[in-house]
PDB file of C-alpha atoms in Angstrom:
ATOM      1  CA  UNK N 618     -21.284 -22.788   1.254  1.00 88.00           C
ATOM      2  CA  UNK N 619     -19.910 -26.219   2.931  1.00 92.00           C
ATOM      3  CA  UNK N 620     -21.122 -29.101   0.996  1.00 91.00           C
ATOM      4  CA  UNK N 621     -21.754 -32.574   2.477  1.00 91.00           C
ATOM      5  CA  UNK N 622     -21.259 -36.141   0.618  1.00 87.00           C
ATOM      6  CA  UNK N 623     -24.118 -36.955   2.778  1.00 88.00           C
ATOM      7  CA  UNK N 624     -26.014 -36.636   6.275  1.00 85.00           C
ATOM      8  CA  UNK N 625     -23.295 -38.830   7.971  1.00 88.00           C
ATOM      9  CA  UNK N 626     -20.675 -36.755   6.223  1.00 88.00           C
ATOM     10  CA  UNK N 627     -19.100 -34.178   9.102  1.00 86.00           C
ATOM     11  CA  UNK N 628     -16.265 -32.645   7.381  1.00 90.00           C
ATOM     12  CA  UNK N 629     -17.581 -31.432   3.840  1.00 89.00           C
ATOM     13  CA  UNK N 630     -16.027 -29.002   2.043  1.00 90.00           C
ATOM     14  CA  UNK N 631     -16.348 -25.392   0.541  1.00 90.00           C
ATOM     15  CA  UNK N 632     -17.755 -24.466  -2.407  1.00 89.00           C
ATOM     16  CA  UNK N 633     -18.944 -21.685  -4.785  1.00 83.00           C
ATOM     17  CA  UNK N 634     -22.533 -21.577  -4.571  1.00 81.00           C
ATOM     18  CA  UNK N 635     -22.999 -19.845  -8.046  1.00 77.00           C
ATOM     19  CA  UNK N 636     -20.692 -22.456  -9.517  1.00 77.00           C
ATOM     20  CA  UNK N 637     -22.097 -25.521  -8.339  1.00 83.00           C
ATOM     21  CA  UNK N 638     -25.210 -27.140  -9.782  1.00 81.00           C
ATOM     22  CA  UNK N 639     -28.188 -28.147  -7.543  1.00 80.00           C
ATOM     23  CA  UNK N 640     -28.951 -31.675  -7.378  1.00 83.00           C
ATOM     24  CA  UNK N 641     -31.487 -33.905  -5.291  1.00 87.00           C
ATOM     25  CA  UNK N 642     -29.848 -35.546  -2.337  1.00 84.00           C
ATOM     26  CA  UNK N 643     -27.036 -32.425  -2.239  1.00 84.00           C
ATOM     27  CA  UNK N 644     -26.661 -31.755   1.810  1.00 90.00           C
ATOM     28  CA  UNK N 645     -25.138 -27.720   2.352  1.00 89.00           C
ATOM     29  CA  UNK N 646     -24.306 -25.721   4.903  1.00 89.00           C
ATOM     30  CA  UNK N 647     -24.797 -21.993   4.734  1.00 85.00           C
ATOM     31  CA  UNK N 648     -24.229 -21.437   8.563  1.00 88.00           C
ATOM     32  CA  UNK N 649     -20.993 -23.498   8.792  1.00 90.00           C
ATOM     33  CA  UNK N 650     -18.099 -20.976  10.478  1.00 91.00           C
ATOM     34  CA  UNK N 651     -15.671 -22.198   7.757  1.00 92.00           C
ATOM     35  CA  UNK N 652     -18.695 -21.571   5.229  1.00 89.00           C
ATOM     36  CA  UNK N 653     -18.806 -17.939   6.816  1.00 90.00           C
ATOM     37  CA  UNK N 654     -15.419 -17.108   7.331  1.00 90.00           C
ATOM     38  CA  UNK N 655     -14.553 -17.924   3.543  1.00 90.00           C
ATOM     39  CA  UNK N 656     -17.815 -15.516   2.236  1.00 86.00           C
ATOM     40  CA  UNK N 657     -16.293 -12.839   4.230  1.00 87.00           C
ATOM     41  CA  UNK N 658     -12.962 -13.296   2.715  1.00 86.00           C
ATOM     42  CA  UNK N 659     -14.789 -13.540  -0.767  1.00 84.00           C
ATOM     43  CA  UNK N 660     -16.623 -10.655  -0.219  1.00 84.00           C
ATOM     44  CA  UNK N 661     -13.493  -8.337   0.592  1.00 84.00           C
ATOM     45  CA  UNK N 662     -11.098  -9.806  -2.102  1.00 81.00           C
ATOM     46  CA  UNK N 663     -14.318  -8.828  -4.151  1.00 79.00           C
ATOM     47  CA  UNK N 664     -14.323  -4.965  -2.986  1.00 79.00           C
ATOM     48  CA  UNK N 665     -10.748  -4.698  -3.443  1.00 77.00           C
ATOM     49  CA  UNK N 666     -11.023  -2.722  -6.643  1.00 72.00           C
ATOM     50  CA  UNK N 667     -14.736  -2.191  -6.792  1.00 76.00           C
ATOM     51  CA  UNK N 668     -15.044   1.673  -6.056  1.00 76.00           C
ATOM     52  CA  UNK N 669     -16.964   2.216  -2.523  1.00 73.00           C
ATOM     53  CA  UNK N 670     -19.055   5.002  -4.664  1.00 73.00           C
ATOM     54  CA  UNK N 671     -22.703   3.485  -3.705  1.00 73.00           C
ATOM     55  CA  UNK N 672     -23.905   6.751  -2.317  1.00 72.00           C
ATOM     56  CA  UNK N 673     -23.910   8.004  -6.213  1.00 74.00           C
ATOM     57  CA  UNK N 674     -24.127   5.094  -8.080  1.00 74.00           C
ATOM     58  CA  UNK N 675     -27.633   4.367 -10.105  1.00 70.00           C
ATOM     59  CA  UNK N 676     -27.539   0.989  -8.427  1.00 71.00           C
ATOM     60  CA  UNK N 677     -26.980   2.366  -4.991  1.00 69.00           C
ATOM     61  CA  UNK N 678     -30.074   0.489  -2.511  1.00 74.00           C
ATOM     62  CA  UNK N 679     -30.528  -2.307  -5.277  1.00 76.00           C
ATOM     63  CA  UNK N 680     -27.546  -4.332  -5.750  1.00 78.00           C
ATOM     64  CA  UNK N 681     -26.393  -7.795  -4.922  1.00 78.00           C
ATOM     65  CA  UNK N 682     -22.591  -6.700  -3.879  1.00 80.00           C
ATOM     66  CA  UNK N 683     -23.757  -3.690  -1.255  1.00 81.00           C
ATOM     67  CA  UNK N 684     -26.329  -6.517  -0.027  1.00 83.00           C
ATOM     68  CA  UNK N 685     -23.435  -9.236   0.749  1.00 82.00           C
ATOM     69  CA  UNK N 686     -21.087  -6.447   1.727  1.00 83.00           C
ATOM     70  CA  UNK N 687     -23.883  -5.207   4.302  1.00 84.00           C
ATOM     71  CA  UNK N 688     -24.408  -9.260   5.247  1.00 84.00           C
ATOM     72  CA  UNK N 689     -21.039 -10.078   5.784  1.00 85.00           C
ATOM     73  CA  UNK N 690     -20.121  -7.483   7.967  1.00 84.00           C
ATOM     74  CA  UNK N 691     -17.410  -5.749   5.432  1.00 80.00           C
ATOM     75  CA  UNK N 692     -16.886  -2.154   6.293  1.00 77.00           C
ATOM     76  CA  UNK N 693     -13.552  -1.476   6.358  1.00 74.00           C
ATOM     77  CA  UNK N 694     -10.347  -1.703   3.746  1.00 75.00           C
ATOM     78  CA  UNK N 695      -7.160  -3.319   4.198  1.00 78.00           C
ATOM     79  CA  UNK N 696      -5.902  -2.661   0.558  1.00 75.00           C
ATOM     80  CA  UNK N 697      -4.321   0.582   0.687  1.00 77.00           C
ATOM     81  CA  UNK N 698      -2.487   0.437  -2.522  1.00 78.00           C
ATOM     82  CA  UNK N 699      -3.579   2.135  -6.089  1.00 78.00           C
ATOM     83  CA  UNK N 700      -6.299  -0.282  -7.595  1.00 76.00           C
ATOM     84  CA  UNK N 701      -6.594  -0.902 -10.816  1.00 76.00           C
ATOM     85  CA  UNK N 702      -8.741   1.083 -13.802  1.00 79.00           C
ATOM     86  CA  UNK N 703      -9.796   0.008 -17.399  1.00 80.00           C
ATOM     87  CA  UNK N 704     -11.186   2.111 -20.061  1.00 81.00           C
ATOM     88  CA  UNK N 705     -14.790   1.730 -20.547  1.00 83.00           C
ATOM     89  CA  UNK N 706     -16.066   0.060 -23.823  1.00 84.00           C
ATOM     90  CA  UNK N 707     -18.494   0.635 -26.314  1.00 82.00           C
ATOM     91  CA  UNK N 708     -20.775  -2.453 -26.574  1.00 86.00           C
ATOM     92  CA  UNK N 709     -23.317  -0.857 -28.625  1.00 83.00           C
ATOM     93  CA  UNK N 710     -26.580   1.981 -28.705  1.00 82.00           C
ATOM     94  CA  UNK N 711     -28.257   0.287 -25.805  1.00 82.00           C
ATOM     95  CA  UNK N 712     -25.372  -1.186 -23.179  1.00 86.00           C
ATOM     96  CA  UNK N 713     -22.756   0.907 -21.348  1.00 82.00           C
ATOM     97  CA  UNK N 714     -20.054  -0.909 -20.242  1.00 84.00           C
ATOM     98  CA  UNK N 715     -17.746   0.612 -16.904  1.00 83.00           C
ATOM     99  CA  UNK N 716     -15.205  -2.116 -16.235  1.00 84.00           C
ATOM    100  CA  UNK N 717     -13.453  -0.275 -13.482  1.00 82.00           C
ATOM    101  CA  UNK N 718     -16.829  -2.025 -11.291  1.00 82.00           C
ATOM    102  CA  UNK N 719     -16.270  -5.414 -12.228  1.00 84.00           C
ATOM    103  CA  UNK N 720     -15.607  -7.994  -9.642  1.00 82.00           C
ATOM    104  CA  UNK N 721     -14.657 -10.737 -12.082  1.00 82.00           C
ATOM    105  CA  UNK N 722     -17.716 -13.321 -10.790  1.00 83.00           C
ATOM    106  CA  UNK N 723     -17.835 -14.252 -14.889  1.00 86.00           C
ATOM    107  CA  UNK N 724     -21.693 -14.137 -14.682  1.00 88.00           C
ATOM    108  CA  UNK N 725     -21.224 -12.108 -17.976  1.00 90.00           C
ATOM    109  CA  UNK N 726     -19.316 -14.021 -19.838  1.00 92.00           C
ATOM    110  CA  UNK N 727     -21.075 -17.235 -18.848  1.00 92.00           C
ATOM    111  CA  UNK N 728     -24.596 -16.367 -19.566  1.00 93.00           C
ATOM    112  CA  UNK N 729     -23.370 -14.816 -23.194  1.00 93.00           C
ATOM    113  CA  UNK N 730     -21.815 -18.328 -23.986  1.00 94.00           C
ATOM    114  CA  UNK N 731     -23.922 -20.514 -22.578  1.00 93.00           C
ATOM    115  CA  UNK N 732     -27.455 -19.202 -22.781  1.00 94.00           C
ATOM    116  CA  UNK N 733     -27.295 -16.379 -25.411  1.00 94.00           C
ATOM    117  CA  UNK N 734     -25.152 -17.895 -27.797  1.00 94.00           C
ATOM    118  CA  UNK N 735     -22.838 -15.233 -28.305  1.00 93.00           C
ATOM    119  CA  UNK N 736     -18.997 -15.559 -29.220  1.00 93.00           C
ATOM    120  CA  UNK N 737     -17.869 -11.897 -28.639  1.00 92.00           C
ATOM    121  CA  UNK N 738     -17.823 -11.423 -25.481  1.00 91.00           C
ATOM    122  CA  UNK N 739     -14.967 -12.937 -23.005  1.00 91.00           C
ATOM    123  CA  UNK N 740     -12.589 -13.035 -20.358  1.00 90.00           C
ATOM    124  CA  UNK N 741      -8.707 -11.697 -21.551  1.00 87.00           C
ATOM    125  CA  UNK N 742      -5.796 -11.172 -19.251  1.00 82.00           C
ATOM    126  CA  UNK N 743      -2.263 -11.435 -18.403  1.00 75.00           C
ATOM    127  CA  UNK N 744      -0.630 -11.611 -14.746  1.00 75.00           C
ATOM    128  CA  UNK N 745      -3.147 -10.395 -12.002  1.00 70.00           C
ATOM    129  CA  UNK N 746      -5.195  -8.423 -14.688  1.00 75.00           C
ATOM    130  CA  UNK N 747      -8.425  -9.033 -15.751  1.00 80.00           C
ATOM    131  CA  UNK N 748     -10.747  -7.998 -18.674  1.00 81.00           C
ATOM    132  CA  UNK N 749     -14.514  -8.899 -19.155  1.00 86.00           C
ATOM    133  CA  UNK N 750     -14.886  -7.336 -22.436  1.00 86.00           C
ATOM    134  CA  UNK N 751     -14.517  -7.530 -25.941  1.00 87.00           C
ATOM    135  CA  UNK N 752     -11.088  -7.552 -28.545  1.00 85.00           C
ATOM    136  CA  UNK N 753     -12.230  -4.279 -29.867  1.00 86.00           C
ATOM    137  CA  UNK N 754     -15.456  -1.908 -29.415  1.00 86.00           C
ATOM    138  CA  UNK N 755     -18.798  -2.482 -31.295  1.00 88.00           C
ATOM    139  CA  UNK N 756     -21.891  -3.701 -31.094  1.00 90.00           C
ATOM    140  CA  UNK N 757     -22.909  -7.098 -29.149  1.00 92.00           C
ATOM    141  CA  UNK N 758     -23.747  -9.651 -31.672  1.00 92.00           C
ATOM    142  CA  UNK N 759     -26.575 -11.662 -29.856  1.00 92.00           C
ATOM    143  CA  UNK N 760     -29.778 -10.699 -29.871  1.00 92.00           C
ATOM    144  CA  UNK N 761     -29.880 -11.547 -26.246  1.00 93.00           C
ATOM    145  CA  UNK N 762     -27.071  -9.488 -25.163  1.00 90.00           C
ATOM    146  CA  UNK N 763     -29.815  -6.575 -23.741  1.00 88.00           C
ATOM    147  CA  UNK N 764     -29.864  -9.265 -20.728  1.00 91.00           C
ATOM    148  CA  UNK N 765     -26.408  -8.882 -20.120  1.00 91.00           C
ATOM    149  CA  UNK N 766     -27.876  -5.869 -17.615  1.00 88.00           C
ATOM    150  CA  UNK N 767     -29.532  -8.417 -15.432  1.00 87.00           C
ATOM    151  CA  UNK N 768     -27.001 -10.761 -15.214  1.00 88.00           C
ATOM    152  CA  UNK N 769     -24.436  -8.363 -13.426  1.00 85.00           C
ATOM    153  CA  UNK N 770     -24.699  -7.468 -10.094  1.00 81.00           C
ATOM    154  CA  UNK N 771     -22.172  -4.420  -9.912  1.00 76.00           C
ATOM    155  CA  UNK N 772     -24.075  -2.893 -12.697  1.00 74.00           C
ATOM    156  CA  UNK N 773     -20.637  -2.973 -14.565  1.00 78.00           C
ATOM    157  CA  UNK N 774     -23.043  -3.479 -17.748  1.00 81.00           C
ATOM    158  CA  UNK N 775     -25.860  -1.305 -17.348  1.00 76.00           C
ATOM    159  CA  UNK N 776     -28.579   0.488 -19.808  1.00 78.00           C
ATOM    160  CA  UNK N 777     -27.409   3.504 -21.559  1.00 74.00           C
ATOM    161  CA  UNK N 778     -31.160   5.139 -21.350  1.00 68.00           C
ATOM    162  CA  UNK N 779     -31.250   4.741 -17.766  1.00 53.00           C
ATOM    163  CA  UNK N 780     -28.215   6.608 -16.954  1.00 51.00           C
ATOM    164  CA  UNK N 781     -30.223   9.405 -19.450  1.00 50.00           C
ATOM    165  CA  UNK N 782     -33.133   9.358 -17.950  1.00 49.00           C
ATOM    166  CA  UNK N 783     -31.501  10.484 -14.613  1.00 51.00           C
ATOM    167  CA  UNK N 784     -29.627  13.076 -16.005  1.00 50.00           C
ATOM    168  CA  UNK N 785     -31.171  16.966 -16.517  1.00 50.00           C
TER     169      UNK N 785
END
């Protein structure tokens, strides 16, 4: 989104509208062609390694990637080269974990600091490669960490019963 210092203001200037807090007297554009442009380029740089499975995922119909994907117009693929895979990770009896969907929007990794309090989930990397994860598999330690399904929207970190109930 563009945001404005205020009404006179005619220049503004992007912005991450999950990262930025709303305050009284904030003036945003959602409909700015910079604004647009710069979602759509967000949106593919997103899709880049996310797998284009949606026709068998569990999420297919109900997720907030396939809705922004469908919004923004994305429906082709300009990366053509070998994209990148993770094992999956054991975060416990409840929470499956498939990395190889993550789009790295750290909505994981800040809810689990910030609002559940827990220290053992984060972000590791080196170079170009990302990890939302944990230093070694177990069990979440908050209490809270069941939420941790809500909070992504790729359905990276998903309910293991779900997936169970579906099956045969």
């Amino acid at each position: 989104m563009k945001q404005y210092q205020n009404a006179e203001d005619t220049r503004g200037r992007l912005v991450m509208s999950c990262m930025t807090p709303a305050s009284d007297g904030t003036f945003i554009s959602i409909d700015d062609e910079e604004a647009k442009q710069f979602r759509e380029s967000v949106v593919e740089w997103l899709m880049t390694n996310h797998p284009h499975d949606c026709p068998v995922c569990e999420e297919g119909g109900n997720c907030h990637l396939q809705d922004m994907t469908v919004m923004t117009g994305h429906s082709f693929r300009r990366y053509r080269f070998t994209k990148r895979t993770h094992r999956n990770q054991d975060l416990g009896p409840f929470i499956s974990h498939e990395m190889n969907r993550c789009i790295a929007c750290y909505r994981c990794v800040r809810y689990y600091k910030d609002y559940a309090d827990g220290t053992d989930l984060g972000v590791y990397g080196a170079h170009d490669n990302v990890y939302f994860g944990r230093p070694e598999d177990g069990t979440l330690e908050s209490e809270f960490s069941g939420n941790l399904v809500e909070i992504c929207p790729d359905r990276r970190i998903y309910r293991q019963n779900a997936l169970r109930a579906l099956q045969p």
